[in-house]
DNA sequence: TTTAAAATATGATAATTGTCATGAATTAAA
DNA sequence: TTTAATTCATGACAATTATCATATTTTAAA
């Protein structure tokens, strides 16, 4: 539990705020003026300090100055909470080195958010302190996704898939996790009528194929190469070993999963209520992005793949492409598509 | 000489400010929009960044987020320089982790002072990085999700939400992670036309609200109580502490996220190609499940909530319910729905 | 209890989109 | 190069579904 020191001379405000913070699950110490506040801070070494400016004995500016000249407290996050709302007052506080400045009266959420935000920032800086970049002792030190990718390069098994090749099928036992060295891969599912929908597109440098790490399970979708692709696979077991000993990587992985989730949810929203026109536009842009070209380069992709991402009948998609062509939004040359009016595609419908 | 990166789209202001800073003896690089600014920052690794908010290509918030997720720039001091002067704008910027926020129009001295102050602070923190403090984490006996849930019970803050209450909004700063003690919660998003789609339903014992653990970010959807719910919230920061010291829990969490992902992808498939009849049937079953009843009990749920999960116009959903009623598949009694023919619902269409 | 507001139900209608059919263009194979 | 196969393109049409309008029922408020 994080420890907050609240320095505030107004009894009612102090107690109310302290209660608010305690309800938000912080440990709270309080001080009624700057002088006591400063000595308390030195004694208890709080994780963060919230401090009024106008106070008897010693004002907030003095407290901040005292803290920043002391070794043990000079990097403790410090937030001013003040009725002095004028621009020059705020500037004075910030220029003294405060991390944030909230004017009274304030909303509960404003204070909590400010505190959370500064604690998070302090954690990042501290994290950095404990992981000095000079640590080279361990060859296998995998500290982030980049290191993990290097590990794949060194220890993984390389597979090459031609356009249209299946990488794994839904229901198959999941053994490998893949990193894409080159190419484009789609993960897709079949509905009961045999129509297929692409649920994810993965490009160079993406990691895919993770299912469960704690139980032995099967792939929940089929993966196929959209164009010739080179993948580096690593066995699930080996992957487990790595993330078990590298917490930071695990967190990064959570981040990846969460990003995927946000993407799929966006796709879901689009799928639910957007017109075919809009879905088609979005899909073109998605491929342009994934193929890593300038959006105005020709992209070469089958109408079928496009339709499967857009979640639309192939004919409807083709018809929509023709409309776009007529309107000068895209150019079609055989199987290739080139974006002419990027803005219109983005703001479609 | 300290190197400043100035990101600002207004040509005149950019050039004037750059000149001002050069006269104050800084080395200045500039960028005309967020996208270029971000890539420049990664390339030149400036000592400090001053950045506008409203810009084409990528706004200032995006730049800050990009920087704070990159190892080499995450502790570079960052100052917003913006015409957005409203309190909530300032709070948003600071909550994202900016070090200072100066509103336009500004005095020369204000900017220079702010820069000096942040450079000084950065120097202190950097100095500190070379004196790593040793810390001992107390061993929390949390080994799996169950322990985690108990931890929530013991240490979390309890919130009660009435039916329809908003728990958090898309775009708000994410501070809490929630465990549902009792009730039903929907996470939903709004499309550009204001239609809303429920992307997740969470019931008793579910964990929700995690966004990113490695960066300071905002909720990507809105959460609301579908019926009266009791939640236990724990601050993101504290949650981070726990999973940092409990690898097993982290793996379980990955599992949860992955399950969510699989669910949402199934929903996506359904959304893409299934008829309203089928989506309606699936939705009824989903609610029956989430409400924890026997599937043949009455469930009480607004047509609106049903439609938002099914991704269908409310009238279409109501019409479909009427059809189901006519066919003896369900029974409707006022606002309540009771499943009569479970098998037909499951195999709809 | 009465009244106002909100939610539900249903009809009419028009737009969208999937399906089937067929011909043209492109690609792959011989 | 020629031929067969595949993919693309477009017309015709029917089914589905969103929208608007309005009546009815249910809920919440007075």
XYZ file of C-alpha atoms (C1' of nucleotides) in Angstrom:
758
model
C 0.000 0.000 0.000
C 1.374 3.385 -1.002
C 2.020 5.945 1.681
C 0.873 9.525 1.130
C 1.835 12.513 3.218
C -0.806 15.241 3.163
C 0.282 18.657 4.394
C -2.636 21.051 4.797
C -3.524 23.575 7.502
C -7.288 23.669 7.037
C -8.558 21.026 9.465
C -11.754 20.165 7.619
C -10.180 19.949 4.200
C -7.295 17.941 5.625
C -9.515 15.390 7.262
C -11.894 15.098 4.342
C -9.063 14.647 1.911
C -7.323 12.135 4.128
C -10.505 10.125 4.354
C -10.985 10.274 0.615
C -7.479 8.982 0.091
C -7.865 6.255 2.674
C -11.036 5.110 0.965
C -8.993 4.896 -2.180
C -6.760 2.555 -0.352
C -3.717 4.598 0.442
C -1.978 4.808 3.742
C -2.233 8.460 4.717
C -0.234 10.563 7.159
C -1.095 14.198 7.696
C 0.572 17.331 8.941
C -1.066 20.660 9.869
C 1.695 22.977 8.677
C 4.830 23.107 6.609
C 7.283 22.759 9.428
C 5.735 19.612 10.843
C 5.135 18.388 7.319
C 8.784 18.652 6.408
C 9.998 16.816 9.484
C 7.324 14.144 9.052
C 8.385 13.618 5.472
C 11.975 13.078 6.497
C 10.897 10.639 9.164
C 8.360 8.485 7.325
C 9.711 8.742 3.779
C 6.333 8.686 2.054
C 5.878 7.512 -1.519
C 4.304 10.799 -2.497
C 3.539 14.179 -0.927
C 0.486 16.377 -1.407
C 0.974 19.850 -0.001
C -0.850 23.130 0.397
C 1.005 26.398 -0.244
C -0.322 28.998 2.164
C 0.348 27.666 5.651
C 1.616 28.992 8.955
C 5.160 28.277 10.171
C 6.520 27.231 6.787
C 4.734 27.545 3.452
C 4.533 24.927 0.717
C 7.341 26.462 -1.271
C 9.587 26.067 1.745
C 8.574 22.465 2.202
C 9.370 21.636 -1.393
C 12.730 23.360 -1.174
C 13.567 21.524 1.994
C 12.663 18.195 0.492
C 14.532 18.669 -2.736
C 17.757 19.448 -0.971
C 17.605 16.278 1.097
C 19.048 13.115 -0.361
C 16.323 10.775 0.805
C 13.380 12.863 -0.343
C 14.615 14.711 -3.369
C 12.941 12.336 -5.771
C 9.699 11.867 -3.896
C 6.827 12.997 -6.143
C 5.392 16.267 -4.897
C 1.989 17.738 -5.724
C 0.838 21.207 -4.770
C -2.784 21.534 -3.749
C -3.527 25.191 -3.537
C -6.165 27.900 -3.607
C -3.638 30.086 -5.365
C -5.012 29.721 -8.845
C -3.328 32.518 -10.705
C -1.050 31.690 -13.547
C 2.027 33.150 -11.875
C 1.356 31.145 -8.722
C 1.112 27.933 -10.695
C 4.281 28.773 -12.588
C 6.106 29.525 -9.375
C 5.142 26.187 -7.895
C 6.050 24.209 -10.963
C 9.314 26.097 -11.408
C 10.338 25.120 -7.923
C 10.189 21.559 -9.136
C 6.746 20.340 -8.146
C 5.486 17.416 -10.184
C 1.940 18.642 -10.406
C -0.256 21.507 -9.262
C -3.920 21.163 -8.494
C -6.025 24.183 -7.691
C -8.768 24.256 -5.100
C -11.572 23.456 -5.199
C -10.808 20.138 -6.817
C -12.699 16.991 -7.791
C -11.860 13.758 -6.013
C -10.933 12.133 -9.291
C -8.550 14.895 -10.194
C -6.502 14.336 -7.088
C -6.571 10.556 -7.334
C -5.627 10.607 -10.995
C -2.804 13.021 -10.334
C -1.486 10.836 -7.529
C -1.752 7.647 -9.558
C -0.119 9.286 -12.487
C 2.841 10.556 -10.469
C 3.282 7.231 -8.693
C 3.297 5.510 -12.060
C 5.880 7.929 -13.340
C 8.022 7.466 -10.256
C 7.796 3.700 -10.725
C 9.091 4.010 -14.273
C 12.021 6.071 -13.115
C 12.727 3.725 -10.270
C 12.457 0.725 -12.544
C 15.105 2.340 -14.607
C 17.291 2.804 -11.588
C 17.149 -0.873 -10.786
C 17.780 -2.010 -14.307
C 20.822 -0.043 -15.293
C 21.380 -0.543 -18.994
C 24.966 -1.577 -18.346
C 24.064 -4.982 -16.967
C 25.625 -7.442 -19.383
C 26.425 -10.303 -17.068
C 23.910 -12.697 -18.562
C 23.884 -13.670 -22.206
C 20.339 -14.811 -21.900
C 19.152 -11.640 -20.290
C 15.811 -11.094 -21.909
C 14.395 -7.900 -20.620
C 11.867 -6.879 -23.178
C 10.135 -7.937 -26.331
C 13.062 -6.871 -28.418
C 15.365 -9.195 -26.559
C 12.751 -11.868 -26.932
C 12.720 -11.354 -30.656
C 16.462 -11.718 -30.751
C 16.107 -14.887 -28.790
C 13.710 -16.172 -31.420
C 16.227 -15.363 -34.115
C 18.963 -17.246 -32.315
C 17.076 -20.216 -30.953
C 14.001 -20.606 -33.064
C 13.301 -22.894 -35.946
C 12.672 -21.241 -39.283
C 9.658 -22.104 -41.413
C 8.781 -20.825 -44.852
C 5.194 -20.725 -46.034
C 4.032 -19.939 -49.536
C 1.015 -17.785 -50.207
C -2.095 -19.610 -49.089
C -0.292 -22.213 -46.972
C -1.893 -23.122 -43.693
C 0.349 -22.543 -40.678
C -1.917 -24.184 -38.161
C -5.526 -25.207 -38.047
C -8.244 -24.542 -35.513
C -8.480 -27.498 -33.170
C -4.903 -28.618 -33.703
C -2.771 -29.040 -30.680
C -0.804 -25.865 -30.075
C 2.914 -26.448 -29.947
C 4.601 -23.429 -31.413
C 4.582 -19.712 -30.972
C 5.656 -17.770 -34.013
C 7.492 -14.594 -34.783
C 7.082 -13.244 -38.290
C 10.382 -12.433 -39.886
C 8.859 -11.527 -43.227
C 5.419 -11.714 -44.735
C 1.789 -11.400 -43.713
C -0.334 -13.888 -41.828
C -4.052 -14.000 -41.218
C -5.823 -15.779 -38.408
C -9.320 -16.757 -39.377
C -12.323 -18.697 -38.228
C -15.110 -20.486 -40.066
C -18.731 -19.989 -39.127
C -21.337 -22.746 -39.258
C -22.081 -22.049 -42.920
C -18.457 -22.222 -43.914
C -17.942 -18.511 -44.399
C -14.676 -17.320 -43.063
C -13.730 -14.234 -41.160
C -10.246 -12.942 -40.549
C -9.889 -12.010 -36.906
C -6.314 -10.820 -36.977
C -3.653 -9.774 -39.429
C -0.051 -10.144 -38.343
C 2.866 -8.549 -40.080
C 6.622 -8.508 -39.802
C 7.885 -8.564 -36.237
C 4.547 -9.626 -34.799
C 4.236 -12.492 -32.379
C 1.268 -14.826 -32.746
C 0.038 -18.276 -31.931
C -0.048 -18.038 -28.152
C -2.957 -19.862 -26.703
C -2.755 -20.850 -23.103
C 0.417 -21.107 -21.110
C -1.017 -22.773 -18.091
C -2.967 -25.510 -19.736
C -2.503 -27.741 -22.689
C -4.937 -26.633 -25.283
C -5.644 -26.274 -28.975
C -5.565 -23.395 -31.398
C -8.861 -21.574 -31.502
C -8.448 -20.358 -35.061
C -6.643 -21.170 -38.265
C -3.548 -19.284 -39.396
C -2.527 -18.971 -43.030
C 0.062 -17.028 -44.985
C -1.429 -14.276 -47.108
C 1.812 -13.841 -48.948
C 5.052 -15.775 -48.832
C 6.189 -15.615 -45.227
C 9.182 -16.590 -43.171
C 8.343 -17.465 -39.588
C 10.490 -18.321 -36.637
C 8.837 -20.787 -34.331
C 9.710 -21.626 -30.797
C 8.141 -24.412 -28.850
C 5.549 -23.439 -26.339
C 7.501 -25.199 -23.683
C 10.642 -23.234 -24.340
C 8.640 -20.042 -24.512
C 7.178 -20.826 -21.119
C 10.674 -21.196 -19.710
C 11.625 -17.779 -20.917
C 8.676 -15.877 -19.652
C 8.823 -17.723 -16.364
C 12.195 -16.245 -15.675
C 11.540 -12.859 -17.181
C 8.786 -11.008 -15.542
C 9.230 -7.903 -17.596
C 8.658 -9.880 -20.781
C 5.493 -11.310 -19.320
C 4.188 -7.835 -18.667
C 5.023 -6.839 -22.208
C 3.155 -9.863 -23.382
C 0.119 -8.827 -21.393
C 0.375 -5.518 -23.096
C 0.414 -7.217 -26.486
C -2.603 -9.282 -25.634
C -4.419 -6.260 -24.382
C -3.621 -4.353 -27.546
C -4.952 -7.264 -29.569
C -8.094 -7.205 -27.497
C -8.608 -3.516 -28.077
C -8.113 -4.017 -31.802
C -10.538 -6.868 -32.038
C -13.106 -4.909 -30.085
C -12.737 -2.029 -32.481
C -13.207 -4.441 -35.333
C -16.288 -5.759 -33.583
C -17.801 -2.310 -33.348
C -17.086 -1.726 -36.993
C -18.580 -5.083 -37.916
C -21.750 -4.431 -35.998
C -22.845 -1.100 -37.303
C -20.763 0.059 -40.234
C -21.827 -0.093 -43.856
C -20.048 -2.259 -46.386
C -18.599 0.903 -47.862
C -16.984 1.820 -44.605
C -15.801 -1.661 -43.788
C -14.255 -1.925 -47.214
C -12.467 1.384 -46.787
C -11.155 0.387 -43.383
C -9.966 -2.928 -44.729
C -8.030 -1.367 -47.570
C -6.312 0.920 -45.109
C -5.562 -1.987 -42.812
C -3.848 -3.924 -45.571
C -1.974 -0.880 -46.759
C -0.662 -0.509 -43.241
C 0.154 -4.173 -42.724
C 1.928 -4.474 -46.041
C 4.158 -1.732 -44.767
C 3.946 0.415 -47.852
C 3.248 4.040 -48.211
C -0.543 4.122 -48.216
C -0.428 5.329 -51.793
C 1.568 2.385 -53.175
C -0.121 -0.396 -55.075
C -1.178 -3.229 -52.824
C -1.754 -6.673 -54.205
C -4.281 -8.710 -52.350
C -7.024 -11.088 -53.366
C -10.603 -9.849 -53.188
C -11.327 -12.903 -51.123
C -8.839 -11.975 -48.412
C -10.172 -8.446 -48.372
C -13.727 -9.686 -48.015
C -12.785 -12.040 -45.225
C -11.281 -9.198 -43.210
C -14.176 -6.869 -43.938
C -16.661 -9.596 -43.088
C -18.598 -9.074 -46.284
C -19.667 -11.225 -49.231
C -16.929 -11.222 -51.846
C -19.235 -9.875 -54.544
C -20.353 -7.012 -52.333
C -16.753 -6.144 -51.669
C -15.884 -6.220 -55.352
C -18.881 -4.061 -56.153
C -17.818 -1.557 -53.532
C -14.296 -1.464 -54.934
C -15.775 -0.680 -58.325
C -17.774 2.160 -56.825
C -14.619 3.515 -55.185
C -12.885 3.325 -58.542
C -15.697 5.201 -60.288
C -15.474 7.907 -57.667
C -11.733 8.249 -58.088
C -10.990 7.134 -54.547
C -8.879 4.186 -55.605
C -7.244 2.943 -58.767
C -7.547 -0.688 -59.848
C -5.052 -2.296 -62.167
C -5.681 -5.973 -62.586
C -5.429 -7.444 -59.119
C -3.705 -4.406 -57.680
C -5.243 -1.569 -55.762
C -3.836 1.882 -55.236
C -5.246 4.486 -52.893
C -5.786 7.846 -54.561
C -7.792 9.741 -51.968
C -6.587 8.703 -48.541
C -8.713 11.233 -46.719
C -11.959 10.033 -48.224
C -11.151 6.450 -47.347
C -10.460 7.433 -43.769
C -13.671 9.404 -43.414
C -15.838 7.028 -45.397
C -19.601 7.261 -44.806
C 24.568 22.637 -24.553
C 21.172 21.071 -23.859
C 19.204 19.845 -26.813
C 15.500 20.760 -27.015
C 12.988 19.235 -29.394
C 10.114 21.583 -30.173
C 7.035 20.007 -31.749
C 4.539 22.600 -32.978
C 2.485 22.840 -36.153
C 2.070 26.606 -36.322
C 5.009 27.756 -38.462
C 5.293 31.241 -37.048
C 5.042 30.204 -33.432
C 7.469 27.365 -34.030
C 10.100 29.569 -35.591
C 9.712 32.341 -33.065
C 9.940 29.946 -30.180
C 12.922 28.135 -31.655
C 14.709 31.447 -32.073
C 13.881 32.450 -28.533
C 15.298 29.189 -27.227
C 18.402 29.444 -29.354
C 19.017 32.901 -28.000
C 18.839 31.361 -24.546
C 21.634 29.105 -25.563
C 19.935 25.810 -26.270
C 20.407 23.612 -29.254
C 16.958 23.393 -30.849
C 15.442 20.863 -33.243
C 11.878 21.287 -34.482
C 9.126 19.183 -35.956
C 5.901 20.352 -37.640
C 3.621 17.576 -36.404
C 3.381 14.778 -33.889
C 4.360 11.995 -36.204
C 7.585 13.619 -37.339
C 8.140 14.842 -33.789
C 7.979 11.348 -32.391
C 10.375 9.883 -34.914
C 12.742 12.824 -34.493
C 12.710 12.335 -30.742
C 13.659 8.693 -31.111
C 16.438 9.632 -33.489
C 18.060 12.587 -31.758
C 17.244 11.684 -28.139
C 16.821 15.265 -26.954
C 17.333 16.338 -23.361
C 13.824 17.735 -23.163
C 10.733 17.959 -25.341
C 8.260 20.822 -25.699
C 5.138 19.819 -27.556
C 1.857 21.266 -28.759
C -1.323 19.195 -28.338
C -3.554 19.894 -31.308
C -1.583 18.898 -34.377
C -2.203 17.040 -37.622
C -1.050 13.439 -38.109
C -0.522 12.693 -34.431
C -1.542 14.881 -31.526
C 0.541 15.718 -28.488
C -1.095 13.055 -26.353
C -0.042 10.471 -28.904
C 3.503 11.773 -28.916
C 3.737 11.557 -25.147
C 2.363 8.051 -25.129
C 4.760 6.998 -27.842
C 7.687 8.418 -25.927
C 6.765 6.935 -22.598
C 6.582 3.440 -24.007
C 10.031 3.623 -25.510
C 12.923 2.665 -23.314
C 15.226 5.423 -24.485
C 12.793 8.279 -24.166
C 10.523 7.343 -21.326
C 12.296 9.550 -18.849
C 12.906 12.492 -21.117
C 11.205 15.536 -19.567
C 8.107 16.491 -21.514
C 6.282 19.821 -21.472
C 2.962 20.490 -23.131
C 2.561 23.898 -24.734
C -1.050 24.232 -25.651
C -3.914 26.568 -26.428
C -6.179 24.094 -24.667
C -6.514 25.976 -21.422
C -9.453 24.314 -19.758
C -8.938 22.585 -16.487
C -9.870 19.168 -17.833
C -7.430 19.563 -20.705
C -4.627 20.402 -18.328
C -5.536 17.462 -16.100
C -5.626 15.113 -19.062
C -2.174 16.166 -20.164
C -0.687 15.889 -16.710
C -2.387 12.569 -16.040
C -0.783 11.144 -19.127
C 2.511 11.811 -17.435
C 3.617 15.195 -18.751
C 6.058 17.022 -16.508
C 4.589 20.440 -17.051
C 1.818 22.170 -18.974
C 2.050 25.697 -20.239
C -0.931 27.375 -21.818
C -0.739 29.679 -24.809
C -0.200 32.529 -25.072
C 2.842 32.341 -22.852
C 5.618 34.640 -21.724
C 9.145 33.884 -22.843
C 10.257 33.611 -19.268
C 7.584 31.108 -18.402
C 8.800 28.690 -21.008
C 12.465 29.152 -20.215
C 11.847 28.723 -16.482
C 9.803 25.622 -17.032
C 12.513 24.109 -19.210
C 15.257 24.978 -16.752
C 13.256 23.577 -13.894
C 12.558 20.262 -15.622
C 16.145 19.882 -16.776
C 17.294 20.434 -13.224
C 14.858 17.859 -11.929
C 15.925 15.370 -14.576
C 19.524 15.833 -13.533
C 18.635 14.938 -9.953
C 16.824 11.809 -11.012
C 19.568 10.747 -13.346
C 22.112 11.242 -10.638
C 20.004 9.025 -8.495
C 19.982 6.279 -11.063
C 23.612 5.680 -10.338
C 22.866 5.141 -6.662
C 20.411 2.298 -6.846
C 18.461 1.891 -3.679
C 17.968 -1.637 -2.511
C 14.471 -2.568 -1.613
C 12.986 -5.662 -0.162
C 9.497 -6.536 -1.297
C 7.539 -8.282 1.349
C 6.329 -11.574 0.137
C 2.625 -11.459 -0.429
C 1.202 -14.900 -0.356
C -0.641 -14.603 -3.616
C -0.099 -17.524 -5.854
C -3.135 -17.694 -8.073
C -6.218 -15.829 -9.097
C -8.131 -17.089 -6.132
C -5.612 -15.619 -3.742
C -5.773 -12.473 -5.778
C -9.511 -12.311 -5.350
C -9.118 -12.722 -1.627
C -6.601 -9.946 -1.700
C -9.192 -7.769 -3.400
C -11.683 -8.604 -0.686
C -9.234 -7.681 2.040
C -7.532 -4.664 0.564
C -9.857 -3.280 -2.057
C -12.277 -0.454 -1.882
C -15.919 -1.361 -2.274
C -18.165 0.477 -4.685
C -21.870 0.032 -5.234
C -23.427 0.926 -8.550
C -27.120 1.082 -9.276
C -28.566 -0.222 -12.505
C -27.459 2.021 -15.327
C -24.649 3.726 -13.404
C -21.458 4.375 -15.303
C -18.392 2.788 -13.713
C -15.855 4.388 -15.984
C -15.925 6.142 -19.289
C -13.906 5.651 -22.422
C -11.064 8.142 -22.445
C -10.924 8.539 -18.685
C -7.680 7.979 -16.975
C -7.522 4.400 -15.824
C -6.904 4.109 -12.106
C -8.754 1.059 -10.889
C -9.085 -2.586 -11.666
C -12.328 -4.142 -10.525
C -13.517 -7.443 -9.231
C -17.248 -8.032 -9.335
C -18.586 -9.230 -6.051
C -22.178 -9.194 -7.167
C -24.004 -8.015 -10.257
C -23.496 -7.691 -13.971
C -21.382 -5.185 -15.851
C -21.200 -4.363 -19.518
C -18.276 -2.800 -21.335
C -19.415 -0.929 -24.383
C -18.195 1.372 -27.088
C -19.883 4.024 -29.192
C -19.469 4.142 -32.945
C -19.278 7.369 -34.923
C -23.058 7.544 -35.221
C -23.606 7.091 -31.530
C -24.824 3.525 -31.664
C -23.450 1.456 -28.915
C -22.138 -2.052 -28.859
C -21.446 -4.153 -25.828
C -18.069 -5.771 -26.209
C -17.987 -7.684 -22.959
C -20.297 -8.823 -20.208
C -18.765 -9.450 -16.813
C -20.447 -11.306 -14.019
C -19.732 -12.203 -10.440
C -16.120 -13.037 -9.745
C -14.891 -11.569 -13.017
C -11.988 -9.182 -13.130
C -12.199 -6.245 -15.504
C -10.849 -2.798 -16.177
C -7.237 -3.660 -16.856
C -5.812 -1.505 -19.563
C -2.079 -1.324 -19.703
C 0.291 -2.106 -16.884
C 3.402 -0.746 -18.456
C 2.122 2.594 -19.564
C -0.130 5.220 -18.180
C -3.180 5.171 -20.338
C -6.924 5.620 -20.548
C -9.860 3.244 -20.675
C -10.705 2.207 -24.203
C -14.366 1.579 -23.497
C -17.108 2.554 -21.107
C -18.272 0.278 -18.314
C -21.744 0.406 -16.823
C -23.757 -1.668 -14.374
C -26.569 -3.621 -16.018
C -28.070 -4.392 -12.678
C -27.171 -3.273 -9.203
C -23.586 -4.335 -8.700
C -21.037 -4.406 -5.923
C -17.472 -4.010 -7.124
C -14.177 -4.169 -5.349
C -11.624 -1.860 -6.843
C -7.922 -1.843 -6.372
C -5.664 0.845 -7.714
C -3.785 -0.010 -10.826
C -0.617 0.860 -9.087
C -1.190 -1.532 -6.269
C -2.276 -4.213 -8.690
C 0.978 -3.721 -10.539
C 2.875 -4.265 -7.308
C 1.145 -7.569 -6.750
C 1.621 -9.041 -10.145
C 5.198 -7.833 -10.181
C 5.979 -10.055 -7.271
C 3.747 -12.954 -8.266
C 4.646 -14.473 -11.519
C 2.046 -17.187 -11.357
C -0.710 -14.628 -11.054
C 0.632 -12.878 -14.086
C 0.393 -16.065 -16.093
C -3.163 -16.572 -14.915
C -3.900 -13.076 -16.000
C -2.540 -13.797 -19.439
C -4.882 -16.734 -19.520
C -7.808 -14.503 -18.650
C -6.895 -12.027 -21.319
C -6.523 -14.783 -23.840
C -9.910 -16.184 -22.949
C -11.403 -12.747 -23.381
C -9.750 -12.520 -26.750
C -11.150 -15.852 -27.863
C -14.617 -14.800 -26.727
C -14.511 -11.502 -28.500
C -13.319 -13.193 -31.669
C -16.229 -15.596 -31.515
C -18.524 -12.657 -31.076
C -16.868 -11.054 -34.076
C -17.552 -14.071 -36.232
C -21.141 -14.101 -35.118
C -21.487 -10.398 -35.763
C -20.100 -10.687 -39.255
C -22.217 -13.393 -40.772
C -25.109 -14.365 -38.541
C -28.691 -13.277 -38.983
C -30.501 -11.163 -36.448
C -32.470 -14.259 -35.464
C -29.334 -16.090 -34.586
C -27.651 -13.171 -32.863
C -30.752 -12.633 -30.800
C -30.857 -16.286 -29.784
C -27.177 -16.248 -28.835
C -27.644 -13.078 -26.836
C -30.517 -14.482 -24.824
C -28.422 -17.513 -23.972
C -25.480 -15.317 -23.050
C -27.548 -13.327 -20.592
C -29.143 -16.436 -19.165
C -25.650 -17.716 -18.517
C -24.287 -14.486 -17.083
C -27.229 -13.987 -14.798
C -26.355 -17.329 -13.319
C -29.831 -18.758 -13.532
C -30.979 -22.043 -14.863
C -31.466 -21.296 -18.547
C -35.183 -21.817 -18.106
C -35.667 -19.206 -15.370
C -37.103 -15.810 -16.180
C -34.430 -13.261 -17.002
C -35.105 -9.586 -16.668
C -33.150 -7.411 -19.001
C -33.912 -4.326 -21.045
C -34.408 -4.773 -24.785
C -31.839 -2.059 -25.210
C -29.134 -3.997 -23.406
C -29.991 -7.077 -25.393
C -29.785 -5.160 -28.656
C -26.461 -3.617 -27.720
C -24.948 -7.041 -27.135
C -26.485 -8.494 -30.274
C -25.353 -5.516 -32.300
C -28.784 -4.972 -33.761
C -31.300 -2.136 -33.893
C -33.528 -2.269 -30.841
C -36.706 -2.556 -32.924
C -35.278 -5.449 -34.904
C -34.428 -7.223 -31.705
C -37.888 -6.670 -30.258
C -39.486 -7.899 -33.451
C -37.356 -11.031 -33.326
C -38.340 -11.641 -29.715
C -41.973 -11.429 -30.781
C -41.345 -13.996 -33.506
C -39.698 -16.289 -30.977
C -42.701 -15.857 -28.734
C -45.122 -16.703 -31.552
C -43.140 -19.823 -32.270
C -43.226 -20.907 -28.659
C -39.446 -20.673 -28.263
C -39.604 -18.127 -25.469
C -42.223 -16.716 -23.173
C -42.513 -12.978 -22.572
C -44.136 -11.554 -19.498
C -43.788 -7.817 -19.318
C -40.074 -7.125 -19.317
C -39.157 -10.669 -18.457
C -38.098 -13.400 -20.796
C -38.167 -17.124 -20.197
C -36.626 -19.737 -22.433
C -39.035 -22.528 -23.357
C -37.152 -24.377 -26.077
C -33.454 -24.275 -25.243
C -32.454 -26.570 -28.081
C -34.033 -24.434 -30.760
C -32.328 -21.329 -29.419
C -28.970 -23.045 -29.486
C -29.370 -24.311 -33.024
C -31.037 -21.205 -34.377
C -30.932 -20.872 -38.170
C -53.565 6.430 -6.815
C -52.809 9.310 -10.583
C -49.825 11.107 -14.005
C -45.873 11.593 -16.745
C -42.116 9.364 -18.763
C -39.903 5.563 -20.575
C -39.856 1.190 -22.646
C -42.053 -2.142 -25.600
C -44.558 -3.565 -29.614
C -45.838 -3.407 -34.383
C -46.769 -1.526 -39.117
C -44.978 0.574 -43.314
C -41.186 1.543 -46.033
C -36.759 2.051 -48.176
C -32.007 1.019 -48.316
C -28.557 -2.301 -47.990
C -26.532 -6.384 -48.917
C -26.284 -11.426 -49.942
C -27.206 -14.781 -53.617
C -27.269 -16.573 -58.066
C -26.041 -16.133 -62.756
C -23.069 -15.008 -66.406
C -19.381 -12.926 -68.937
C -14.640 -10.821 -68.950
C -10.066 -10.702 -67.395
C -6.195 -12.731 -65.347
C -3.287 -16.451 -63.885
C -1.425 -20.987 -63.908
C -0.635 -25.147 -66.315
C 0.258 -27.801 -70.310
C 1.639 -19.997 -77.017
C -2.551 -22.139 -76.069
C -5.840 -23.883 -72.846
C -8.052 -24.598 -68.587
C -8.918 -22.784 -64.219
C -9.418 -19.234 -61.277
C -10.548 -14.736 -60.047
C -12.862 -10.503 -60.975
C -16.829 -7.778 -62.459
C -21.556 -6.718 -62.962
C -26.656 -7.419 -63.563
C -30.976 -9.013 -61.547
C -33.373 -10.079 -57.709
C -34.946 -11.394 -53.119
C -34.283 -11.283 -48.295
C -32.954 -8.937 -44.427
C -32.786 -5.245 -41.559
C -32.639 -0.234 -40.206
C -35.565 3.697 -39.838
C -39.573 6.267 -38.932
C -44.110 6.497 -37.092
C -47.390 5.439 -33.776
C -49.937 2.755 -30.403
C -49.655 0.240 -26.180
C -47.799 -1.235 -21.944
C -44.881 -0.743 -18.035
C -42.302 1.863 -14.773
C -41.139 5.750 -12.040
C -42.505 9.983 -9.998
C -45.707 13.060 -7.918
